[in-house]
Coordinates of C-alpha atoms and ligand atoms in Angstrom, one line a residue:
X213 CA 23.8 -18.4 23.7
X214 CA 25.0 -18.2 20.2
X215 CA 23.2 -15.7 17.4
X216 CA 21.2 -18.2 16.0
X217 CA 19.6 -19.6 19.1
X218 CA 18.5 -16.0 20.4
X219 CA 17.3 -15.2 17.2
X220 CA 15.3 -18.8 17.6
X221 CA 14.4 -17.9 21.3
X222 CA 13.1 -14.3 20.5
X223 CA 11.0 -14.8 17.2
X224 CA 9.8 -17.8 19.2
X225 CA 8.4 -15.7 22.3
X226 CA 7.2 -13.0 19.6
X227 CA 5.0 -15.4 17.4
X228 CA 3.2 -16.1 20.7
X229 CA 1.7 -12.5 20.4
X230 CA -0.6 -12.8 18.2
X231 CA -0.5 -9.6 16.0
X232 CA -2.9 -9.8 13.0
X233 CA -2.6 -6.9 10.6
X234 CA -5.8 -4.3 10.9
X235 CA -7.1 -5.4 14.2
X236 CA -6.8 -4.4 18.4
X237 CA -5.1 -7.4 18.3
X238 CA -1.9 -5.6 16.4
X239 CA -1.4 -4.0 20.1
X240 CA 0.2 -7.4 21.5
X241 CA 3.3 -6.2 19.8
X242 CA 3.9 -4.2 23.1
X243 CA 4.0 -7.2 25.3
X244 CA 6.4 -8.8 23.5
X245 CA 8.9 -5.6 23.1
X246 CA 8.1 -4.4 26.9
X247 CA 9.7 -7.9 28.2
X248 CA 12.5 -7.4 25.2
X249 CA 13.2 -3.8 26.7
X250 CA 13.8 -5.0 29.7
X251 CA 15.7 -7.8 29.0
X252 CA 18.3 -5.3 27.6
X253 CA 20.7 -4.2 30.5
X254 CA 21.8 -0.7 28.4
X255 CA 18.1 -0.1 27.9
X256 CA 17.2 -0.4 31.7
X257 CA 20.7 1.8 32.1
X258 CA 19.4 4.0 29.5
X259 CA 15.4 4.1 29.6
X260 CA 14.6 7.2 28.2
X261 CA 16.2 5.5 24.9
X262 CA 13.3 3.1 24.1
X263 CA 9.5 3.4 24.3
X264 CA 6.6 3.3 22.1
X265 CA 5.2 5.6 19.8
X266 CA 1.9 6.1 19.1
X267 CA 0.3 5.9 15.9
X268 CA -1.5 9.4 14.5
X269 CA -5.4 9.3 14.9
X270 CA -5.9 5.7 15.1
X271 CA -8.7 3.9 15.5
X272 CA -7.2 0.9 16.9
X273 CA -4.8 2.7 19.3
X274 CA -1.2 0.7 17.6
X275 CA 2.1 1.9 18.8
X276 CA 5.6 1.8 17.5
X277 CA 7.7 0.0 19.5
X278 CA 11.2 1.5 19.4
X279 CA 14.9 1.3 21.1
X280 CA 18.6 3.6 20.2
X281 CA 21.6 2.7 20.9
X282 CA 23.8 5.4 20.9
X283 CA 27.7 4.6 19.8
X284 CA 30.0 6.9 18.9
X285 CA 29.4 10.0 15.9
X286 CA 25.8 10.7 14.9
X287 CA 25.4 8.2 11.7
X288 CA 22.9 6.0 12.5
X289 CA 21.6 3.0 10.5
X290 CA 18.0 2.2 10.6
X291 CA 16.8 -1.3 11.2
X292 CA 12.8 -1.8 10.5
X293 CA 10.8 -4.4 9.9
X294 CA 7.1 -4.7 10.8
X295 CA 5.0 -6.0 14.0
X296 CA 2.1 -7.5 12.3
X297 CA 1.3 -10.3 10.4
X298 CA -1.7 -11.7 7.7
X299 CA -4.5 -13.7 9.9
X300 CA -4.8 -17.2 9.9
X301 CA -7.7 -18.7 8.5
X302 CA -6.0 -20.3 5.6
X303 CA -4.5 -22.5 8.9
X304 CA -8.7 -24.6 8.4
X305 CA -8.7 -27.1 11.2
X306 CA -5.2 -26.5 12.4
X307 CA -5.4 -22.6 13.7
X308 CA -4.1 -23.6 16.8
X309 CA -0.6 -24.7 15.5
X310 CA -0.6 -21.8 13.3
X311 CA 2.7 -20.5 15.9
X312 CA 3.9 -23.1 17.4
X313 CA 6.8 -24.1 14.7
X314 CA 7.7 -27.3 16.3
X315 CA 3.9 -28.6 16.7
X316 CA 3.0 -27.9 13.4
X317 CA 6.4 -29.8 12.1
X318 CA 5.5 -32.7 13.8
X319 CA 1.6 -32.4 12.3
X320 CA 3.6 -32.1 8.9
X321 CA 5.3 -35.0 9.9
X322 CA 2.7 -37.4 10.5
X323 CA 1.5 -36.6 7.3
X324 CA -2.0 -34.9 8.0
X325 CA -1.6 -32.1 5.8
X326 CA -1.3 -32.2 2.0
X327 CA 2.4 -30.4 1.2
X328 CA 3.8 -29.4 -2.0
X329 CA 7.0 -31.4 -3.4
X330 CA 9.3 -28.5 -2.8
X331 CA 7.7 -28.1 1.2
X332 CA 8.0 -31.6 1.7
X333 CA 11.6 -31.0 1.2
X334 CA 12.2 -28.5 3.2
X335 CA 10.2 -30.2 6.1
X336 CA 12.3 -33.0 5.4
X337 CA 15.5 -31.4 5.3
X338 CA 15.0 -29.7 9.2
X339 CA 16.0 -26.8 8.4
X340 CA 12.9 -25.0 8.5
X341 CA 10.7 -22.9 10.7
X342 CA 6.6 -23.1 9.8
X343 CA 4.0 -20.9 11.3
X344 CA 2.8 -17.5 10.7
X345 CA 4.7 -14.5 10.7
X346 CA 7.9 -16.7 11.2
X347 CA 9.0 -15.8 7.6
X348 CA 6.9 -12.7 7.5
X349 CA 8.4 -11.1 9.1
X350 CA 8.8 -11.5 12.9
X351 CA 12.3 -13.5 12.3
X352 CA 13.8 -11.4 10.0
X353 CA 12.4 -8.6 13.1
X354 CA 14.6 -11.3 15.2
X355 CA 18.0 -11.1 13.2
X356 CA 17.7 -7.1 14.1
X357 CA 16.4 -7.6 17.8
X358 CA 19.9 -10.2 17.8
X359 CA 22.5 -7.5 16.3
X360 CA 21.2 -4.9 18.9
X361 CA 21.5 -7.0 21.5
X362 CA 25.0 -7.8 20.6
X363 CA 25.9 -4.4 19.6
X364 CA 24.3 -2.9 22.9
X365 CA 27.2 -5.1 24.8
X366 CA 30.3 -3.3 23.0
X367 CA 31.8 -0.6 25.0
X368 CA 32.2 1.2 22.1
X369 CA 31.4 1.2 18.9
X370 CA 30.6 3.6 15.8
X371 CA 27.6 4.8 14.7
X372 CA 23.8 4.6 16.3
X373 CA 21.4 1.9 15.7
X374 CA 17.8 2.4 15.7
X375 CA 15.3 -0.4 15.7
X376 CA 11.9 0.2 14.7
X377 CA 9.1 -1.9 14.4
X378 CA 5.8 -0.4 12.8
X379 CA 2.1 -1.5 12.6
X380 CA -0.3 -2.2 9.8
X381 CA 1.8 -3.2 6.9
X382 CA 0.0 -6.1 5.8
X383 CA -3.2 -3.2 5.6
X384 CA -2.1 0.5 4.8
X385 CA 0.8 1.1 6.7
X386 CA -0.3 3.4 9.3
X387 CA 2.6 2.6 11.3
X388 CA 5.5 3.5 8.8
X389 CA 3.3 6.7 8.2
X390 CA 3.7 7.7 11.4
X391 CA 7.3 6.6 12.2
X392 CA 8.4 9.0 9.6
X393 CA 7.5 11.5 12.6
X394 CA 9.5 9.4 15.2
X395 CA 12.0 9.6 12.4
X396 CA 12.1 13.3 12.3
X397 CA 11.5 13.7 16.3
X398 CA 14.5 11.3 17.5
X399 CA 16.8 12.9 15.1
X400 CA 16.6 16.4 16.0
X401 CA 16.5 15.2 20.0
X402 CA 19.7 12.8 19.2
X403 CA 21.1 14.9 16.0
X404 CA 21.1 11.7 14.3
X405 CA 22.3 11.7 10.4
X406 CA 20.4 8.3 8.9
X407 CA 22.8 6.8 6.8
X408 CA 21.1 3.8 6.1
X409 CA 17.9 2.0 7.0
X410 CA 17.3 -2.0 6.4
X411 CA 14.3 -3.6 6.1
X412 CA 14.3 -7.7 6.5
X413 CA 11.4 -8.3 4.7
X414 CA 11.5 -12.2 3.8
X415 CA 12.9 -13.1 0.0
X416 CA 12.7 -14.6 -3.2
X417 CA 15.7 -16.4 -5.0
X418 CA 16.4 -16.6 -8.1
X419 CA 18.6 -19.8 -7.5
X420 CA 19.5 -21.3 -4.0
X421 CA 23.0 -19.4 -3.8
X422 CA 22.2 -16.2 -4.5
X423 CA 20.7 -13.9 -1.8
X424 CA 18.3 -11.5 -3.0
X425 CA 18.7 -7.9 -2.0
X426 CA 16.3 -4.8 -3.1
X427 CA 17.5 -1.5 -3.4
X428 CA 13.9 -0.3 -4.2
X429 CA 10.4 -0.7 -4.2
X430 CA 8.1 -0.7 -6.5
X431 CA 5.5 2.3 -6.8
X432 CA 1.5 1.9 -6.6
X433 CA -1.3 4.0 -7.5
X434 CA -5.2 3.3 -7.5
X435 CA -6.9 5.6 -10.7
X436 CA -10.8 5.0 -9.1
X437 CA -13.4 6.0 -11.9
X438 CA -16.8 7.2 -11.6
X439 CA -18.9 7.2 -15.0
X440 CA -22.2 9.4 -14.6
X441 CA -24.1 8.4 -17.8
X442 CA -27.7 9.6 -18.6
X443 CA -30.7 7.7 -17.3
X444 CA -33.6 6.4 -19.4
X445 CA -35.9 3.5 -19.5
X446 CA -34.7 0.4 -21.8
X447 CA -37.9 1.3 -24.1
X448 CA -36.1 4.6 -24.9
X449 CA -32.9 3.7 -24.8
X450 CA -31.3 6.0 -27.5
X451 CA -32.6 8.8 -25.3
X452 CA -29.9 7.6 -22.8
X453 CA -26.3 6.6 -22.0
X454 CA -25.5 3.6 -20.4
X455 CA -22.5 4.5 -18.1
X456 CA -21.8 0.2 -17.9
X457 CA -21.0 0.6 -21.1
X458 CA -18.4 3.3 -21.5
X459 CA -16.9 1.8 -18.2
X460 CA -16.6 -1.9 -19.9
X461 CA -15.0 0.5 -23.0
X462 CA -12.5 1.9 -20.3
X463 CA -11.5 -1.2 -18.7
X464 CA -11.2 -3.1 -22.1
X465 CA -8.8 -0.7 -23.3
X466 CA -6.6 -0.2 -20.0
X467 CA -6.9 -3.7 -18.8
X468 CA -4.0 -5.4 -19.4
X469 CA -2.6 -2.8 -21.2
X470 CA 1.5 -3.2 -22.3
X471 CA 1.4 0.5 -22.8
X472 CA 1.7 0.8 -18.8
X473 CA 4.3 -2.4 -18.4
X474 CA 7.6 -0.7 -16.6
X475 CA 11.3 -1.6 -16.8
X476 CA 13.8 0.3 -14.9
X477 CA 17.1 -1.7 -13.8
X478 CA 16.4 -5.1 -13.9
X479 CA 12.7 -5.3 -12.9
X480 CA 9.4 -5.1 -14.7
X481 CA 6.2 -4.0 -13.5
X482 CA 3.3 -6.3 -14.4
X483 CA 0.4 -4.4 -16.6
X484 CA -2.3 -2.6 -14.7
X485 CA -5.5 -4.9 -13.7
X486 CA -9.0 -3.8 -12.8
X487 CA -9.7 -4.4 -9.4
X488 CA -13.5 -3.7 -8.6
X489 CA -16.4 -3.0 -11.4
X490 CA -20.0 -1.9 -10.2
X491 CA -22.9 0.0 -11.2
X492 CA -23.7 2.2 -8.4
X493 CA -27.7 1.0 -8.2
X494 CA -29.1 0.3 -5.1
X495 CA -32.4 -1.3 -6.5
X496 CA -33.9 -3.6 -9.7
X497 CA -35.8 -1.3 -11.9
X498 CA -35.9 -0.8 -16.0
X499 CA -34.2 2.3 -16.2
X500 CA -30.8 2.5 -17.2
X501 CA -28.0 2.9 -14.1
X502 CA -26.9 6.1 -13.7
X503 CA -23.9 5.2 -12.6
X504 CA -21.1 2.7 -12.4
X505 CA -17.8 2.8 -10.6
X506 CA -14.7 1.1 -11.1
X507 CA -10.7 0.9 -9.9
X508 CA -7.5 -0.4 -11.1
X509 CA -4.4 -0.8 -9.4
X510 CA -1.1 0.7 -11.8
X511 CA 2.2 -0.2 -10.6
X512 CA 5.4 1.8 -11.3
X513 CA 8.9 2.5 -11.3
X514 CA 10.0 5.6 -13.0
X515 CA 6.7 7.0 -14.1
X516 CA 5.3 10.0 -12.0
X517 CA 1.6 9.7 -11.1
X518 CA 0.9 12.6 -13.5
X519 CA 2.1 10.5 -16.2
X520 CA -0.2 7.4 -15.9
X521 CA -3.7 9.3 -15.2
X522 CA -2.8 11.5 -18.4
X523 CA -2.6 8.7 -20.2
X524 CA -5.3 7.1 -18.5
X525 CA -7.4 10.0 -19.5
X526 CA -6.8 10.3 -22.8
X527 CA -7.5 6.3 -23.7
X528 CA -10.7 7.1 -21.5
X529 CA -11.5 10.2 -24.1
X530 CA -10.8 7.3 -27.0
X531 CA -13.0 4.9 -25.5
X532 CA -16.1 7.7 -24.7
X533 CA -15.8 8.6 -28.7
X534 CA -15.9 4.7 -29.2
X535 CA -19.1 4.5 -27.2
X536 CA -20.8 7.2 -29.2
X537 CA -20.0 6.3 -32.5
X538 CA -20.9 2.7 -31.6
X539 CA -24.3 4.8 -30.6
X540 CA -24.6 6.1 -33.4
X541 CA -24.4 2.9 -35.9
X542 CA -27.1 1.5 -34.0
X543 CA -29.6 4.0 -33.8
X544 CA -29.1 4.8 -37.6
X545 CA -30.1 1.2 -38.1
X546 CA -32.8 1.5 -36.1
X547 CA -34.5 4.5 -37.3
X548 CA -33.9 2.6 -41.0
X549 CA -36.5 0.3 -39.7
X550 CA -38.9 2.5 -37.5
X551 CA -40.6 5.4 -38.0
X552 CA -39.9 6.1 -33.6
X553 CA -37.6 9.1 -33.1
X554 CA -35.5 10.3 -29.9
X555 CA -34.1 13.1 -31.7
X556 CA -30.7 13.4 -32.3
X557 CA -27.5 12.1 -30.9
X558 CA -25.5 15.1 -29.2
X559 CA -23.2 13.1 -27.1
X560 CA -19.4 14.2 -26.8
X561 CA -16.7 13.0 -25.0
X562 CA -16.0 14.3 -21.4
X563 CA -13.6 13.5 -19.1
X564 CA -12.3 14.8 -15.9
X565 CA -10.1 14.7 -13.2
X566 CA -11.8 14.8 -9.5
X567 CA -9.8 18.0 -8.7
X568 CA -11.0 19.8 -12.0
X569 CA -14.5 19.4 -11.2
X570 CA -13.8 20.0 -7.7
X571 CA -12.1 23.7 -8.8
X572 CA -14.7 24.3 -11.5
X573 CA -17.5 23.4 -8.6
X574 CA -15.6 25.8 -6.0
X575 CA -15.6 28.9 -8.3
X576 CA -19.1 28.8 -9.0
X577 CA -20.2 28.1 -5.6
X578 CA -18.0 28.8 -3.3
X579 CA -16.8 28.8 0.0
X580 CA -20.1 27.1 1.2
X581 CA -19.6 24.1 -1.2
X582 CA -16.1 23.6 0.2
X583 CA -17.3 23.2 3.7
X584 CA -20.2 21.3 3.5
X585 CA -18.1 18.8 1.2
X586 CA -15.2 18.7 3.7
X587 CA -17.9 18.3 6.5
X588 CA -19.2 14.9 4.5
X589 CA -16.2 13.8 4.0
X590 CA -15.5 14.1 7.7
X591 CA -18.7 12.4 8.5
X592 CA -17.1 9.6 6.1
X593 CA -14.3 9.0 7.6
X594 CA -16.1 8.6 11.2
X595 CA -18.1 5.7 9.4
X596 CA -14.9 4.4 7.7
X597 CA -13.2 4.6 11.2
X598 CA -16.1 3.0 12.7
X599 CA -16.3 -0.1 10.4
X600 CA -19.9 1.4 9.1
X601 CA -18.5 2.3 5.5
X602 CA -15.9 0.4 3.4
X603 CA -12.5 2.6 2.2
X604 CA -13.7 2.4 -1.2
X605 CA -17.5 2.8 -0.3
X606 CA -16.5 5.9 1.0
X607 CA -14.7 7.1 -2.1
X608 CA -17.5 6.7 -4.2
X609 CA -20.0 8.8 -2.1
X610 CA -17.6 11.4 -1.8
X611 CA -17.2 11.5 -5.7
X612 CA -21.4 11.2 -6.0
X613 CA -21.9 14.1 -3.7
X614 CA -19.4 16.4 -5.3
X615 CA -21.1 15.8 -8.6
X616 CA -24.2 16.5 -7.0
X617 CA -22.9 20.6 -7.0
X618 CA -21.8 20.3 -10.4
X619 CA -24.4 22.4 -12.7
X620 CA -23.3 20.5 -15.7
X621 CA -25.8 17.0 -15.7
X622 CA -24.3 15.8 -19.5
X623 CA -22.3 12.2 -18.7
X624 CA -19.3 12.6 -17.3
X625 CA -16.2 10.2 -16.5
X626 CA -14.3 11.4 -13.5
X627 CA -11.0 10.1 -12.5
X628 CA -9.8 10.7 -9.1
X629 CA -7.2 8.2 -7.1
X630 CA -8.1 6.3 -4.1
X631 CA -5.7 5.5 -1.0
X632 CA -3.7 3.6 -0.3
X633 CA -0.9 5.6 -2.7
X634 CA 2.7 3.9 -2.8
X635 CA 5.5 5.5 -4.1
X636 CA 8.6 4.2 -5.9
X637 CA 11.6 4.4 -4.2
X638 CA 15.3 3.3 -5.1
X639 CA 18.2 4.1 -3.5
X640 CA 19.3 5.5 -7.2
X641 CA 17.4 8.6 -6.1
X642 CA 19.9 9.4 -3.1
X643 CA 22.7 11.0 -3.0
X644 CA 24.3 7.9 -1.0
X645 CA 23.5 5.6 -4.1
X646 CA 26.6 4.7 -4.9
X647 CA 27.9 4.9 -1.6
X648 CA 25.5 2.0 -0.7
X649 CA 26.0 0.2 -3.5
X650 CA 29.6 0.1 -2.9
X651 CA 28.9 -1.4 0.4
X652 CA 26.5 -4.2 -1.1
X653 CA 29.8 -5.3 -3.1
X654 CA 31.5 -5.6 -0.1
X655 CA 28.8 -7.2 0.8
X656 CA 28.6 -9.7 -1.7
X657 CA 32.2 -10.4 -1.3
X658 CA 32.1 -10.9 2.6
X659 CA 29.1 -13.4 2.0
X660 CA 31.0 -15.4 -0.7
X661 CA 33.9 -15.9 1.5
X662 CA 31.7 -16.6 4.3
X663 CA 28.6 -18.8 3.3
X664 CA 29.3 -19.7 -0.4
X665 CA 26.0 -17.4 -1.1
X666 CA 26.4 -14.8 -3.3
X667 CA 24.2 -11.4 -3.4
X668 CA 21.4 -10.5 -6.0
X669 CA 20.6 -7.3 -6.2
X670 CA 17.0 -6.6 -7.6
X671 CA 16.4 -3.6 -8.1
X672 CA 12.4 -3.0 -7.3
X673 CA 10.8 -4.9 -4.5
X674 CA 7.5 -5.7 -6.6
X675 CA 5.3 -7.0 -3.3
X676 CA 4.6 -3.3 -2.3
X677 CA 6.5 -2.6 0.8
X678 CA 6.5 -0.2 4.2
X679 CA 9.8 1.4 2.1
X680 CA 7.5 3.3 -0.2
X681 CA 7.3 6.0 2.8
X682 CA 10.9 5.7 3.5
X683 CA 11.5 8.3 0.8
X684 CA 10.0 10.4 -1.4
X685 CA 11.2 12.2 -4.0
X686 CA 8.5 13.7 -6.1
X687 CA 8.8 17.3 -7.5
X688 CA 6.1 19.9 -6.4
X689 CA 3.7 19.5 -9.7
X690 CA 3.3 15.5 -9.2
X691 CA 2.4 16.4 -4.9
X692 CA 0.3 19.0 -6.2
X693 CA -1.0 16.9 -8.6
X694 CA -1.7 14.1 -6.0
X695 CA -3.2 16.6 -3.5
X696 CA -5.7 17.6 -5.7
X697 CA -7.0 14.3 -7.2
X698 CA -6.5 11.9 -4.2
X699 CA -9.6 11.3 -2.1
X700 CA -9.7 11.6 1.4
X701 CA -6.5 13.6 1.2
X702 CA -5.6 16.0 4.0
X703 CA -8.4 15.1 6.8
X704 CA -6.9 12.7 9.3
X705 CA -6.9 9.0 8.7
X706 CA -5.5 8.8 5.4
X707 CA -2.8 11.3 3.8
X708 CA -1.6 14.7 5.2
X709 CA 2.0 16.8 4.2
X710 CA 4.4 16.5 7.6
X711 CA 5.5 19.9 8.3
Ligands
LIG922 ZN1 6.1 -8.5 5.2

């Protein structure tokens, strides 16, 4: 059978495991890779080369399915792509075509589905696959399975080749979290040296005959604000501070914000966008809220972590000053037209960090604060685990309780981040940058001469990849930095340092 019928064969048997991203179902990606395994003759020669890793402290109990072949040397190149794939409702009616390609070509066909001018071409042209996960990205998992297979028949050959395929990166990739241990553990067994490590994630082109490459990935962060403002009832309202308000101030000024658009090669980051906006009232009464919550989602290239929530902070100090003087103007006008009096407006601007209050909190009170705030956080994670509590749920009562300890009740904006964190990565930041980019103008040149494509490099992958956890190289103030700010950190589910 030639390459591209195996490659047709495999991705065909592996959409038939239904693998949707965040669910038990994720686990059918070990049926599929247990018949793959041992369809391999070297891995039935050589069994104690494949297997499946399990995921840290998960919930849903999804493994890493994984296979070396060992060739001659220790360089090894790293082939990964992931196992699961986005669900299918937007498949309506037709779910069950959703994977089976051919089905659903011939339900294109008979023209039962509204298509687009540009996938009406394509159907027409034959040359396409449809279904889930057969572009993202169980084939491009197929064009690896296919050069292992082939390479696993060669007597010799130099170099290793590991494939890897890991869980959960349609959700909060769990699984390339946790291969960074398999990482670790197979190259101090094997004394593998990673030279390289591809990832086939499906792409965008600029123009038919250029195949885009990414040598990077584009960095995310999620700045989650809590506003604690000062309750009083609408007929007194100068006696209070609405917290809806100096959060509206906040996300007016960041929203959209060109300050925080990124260019670094030949990529640019998209300003940051508020993602969620709430106050944090349970019932209908005529008091002011007390407080309201909000995140954004900042993506980056270059820019450290430290550097966007200092400048987050300080447009947040703006924006509080705003609020007050806008106070201020109104009650002046008031009192100019009632003799009623709340006294005088003492208001100043105060904004925090989650781990400065957390510090200024521990000092007073101590080692008792510290474990009865790790012990609810524990107890939040069970419910987040459980299904009970949303991610982001969870976030906020952690924030409410800490505040609850803190002996200063004037209003308050805290700024903490919530997981999931994404780093930027580019190759730029290895020492084998140039090496690899010499070999993508080899590259180039081979695929000129060989399919009249050329290669595109861009250099940030701006859908937010797995890749982010294939390196990181943040100096010891921005992981401090992180550690101390970034909810959930260091308990299990989320975010812990690997020794
Ligand atoms: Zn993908």
């Amino acid at each position: 059978m030639n390459r591209a019928d195996r490659i047709e064969k495999n991705l065909l048997n592996y959409l038939k495991e239904i693998t949707h991203t965040g669910t038990e179902l994720e686990r059918n990606n070990e049926n599929f890779f247990k018949k793959w395994f041992d369809s391999i003759p070297y891995l039935n020669r050589n069994p104690e080369l494949c297997g499946f890793y399990d995921i840290e402290k998960d919930c849903l109990k999804r493994r890493i399915p994984w296979a070396l072949l060992k060739g001659q040397g220790n360089r090894t190149i790293v082939m990964l792509h992931h196992t699961d794939t986005v669900d299918i409702d937007d498949f309506g009616k037709y779910k069950e075509y959703a994977y089976k390609p051919s089905e659903l070509e011939e339900l294109f066909l008979e023209g039962k589905v509204e298509l687009d001018e540009a996938t009406r071409k394509d159907l027409n042209s034959g040359e396409w696959l449809f279904g889930r996960g057969v572009s993202d990205m169980k084939g491009g998992g197929c064009i690896h399975l296919s050069l292992f297979e082939e390479y696993s028949l060669r007597e010799e050959f130099s170099g290793n080749i590991l494939l890897i395929g890991v869980p959960d990166e349609e959700n909060l990739s769990a699984g390339m979290r946790s291969a960074v241990n398999l990482l670790r553990d197979l190259k101090e067994k094997h004394g593998l040296e990673y030279v390289l490590l591809l990832n086939v994630e499906p792409h965008d082109r600029i123009d038919e005959n250029n195949i885009t490459i990414y040598d990077g990935s584009v960095g995310k962060i999620m700045p989650i604000f809590l506003v604690r403002g000062k309750l009083a009832h609408v007929g007194q309202i100068y006696k209070g501070l609405n917290p809806v308000n100096l959060l509206s101030a906040i996300v007016r000024k960041t929203e959209l914000n060109p300050e925080f658009i990124e260019k670094a090669g030949n990529t640019v980051t998209p300003p940051p966008a508020w993602l969620y906006f709430k106050d944090r009232k349970d019932v209908y009464d005529v008091s002011l809220p007390l407080l309201a919550g909000g995140y954004m989602s900042v993506l980056s290239l270059n820019k450290p972590p430290k550097e966007i929530l200092d400048r987050l902070k300080a447009i947040s100090e703006e924006a509080f000053k705003e609020v007050i003087s806008d106070m201020e103007l109104s009650y002046e006008k008031y009192r100019s037209l009632t003799d009623m009096d709340y006294g005088e407006m003492d208001w100043k601007p105060n904004v925090k960090y989650y781990g400065e209050i957390y510090n200024e909190i521990l000092e007073e009170k101590g080692e008792l604060f510290k474990k009865e705030i790790a012990e609810f956080q524990k107890e939040l994670e069970e419910k987040i685990d459980k299904g009970e509590l949303t991610r982001i749920d969870g976030a906020y009562h952690l924030m409410e309780k800490t505040l609850e300890y803190y002996s200063d009740l004037s209003p308050v904006v805290v700024i903490a981040l919530a997981p999931p964190y994404y780093p930027s990565t580019n190759n730029a930041m290895l020492d084998s940058g140039r090496e690899i980019n010499e070999l993508i103008f080899e590259l180039d040149k081979y695929a000129r001469k060989q399919t009249g494509n050329g290669i595109y490099t861009q250099n940030y992958f701006t859908g937010i990849s797995d890749l982010s956890y294939a390196m990181f190289t943040a100096n010891k103030e921005n992981i401090d930095y992180i550690q101390d700010n970034m909810l959930f950190w260091g308990i299990c589910i989320i975010y812990h340092l690997i020794p």
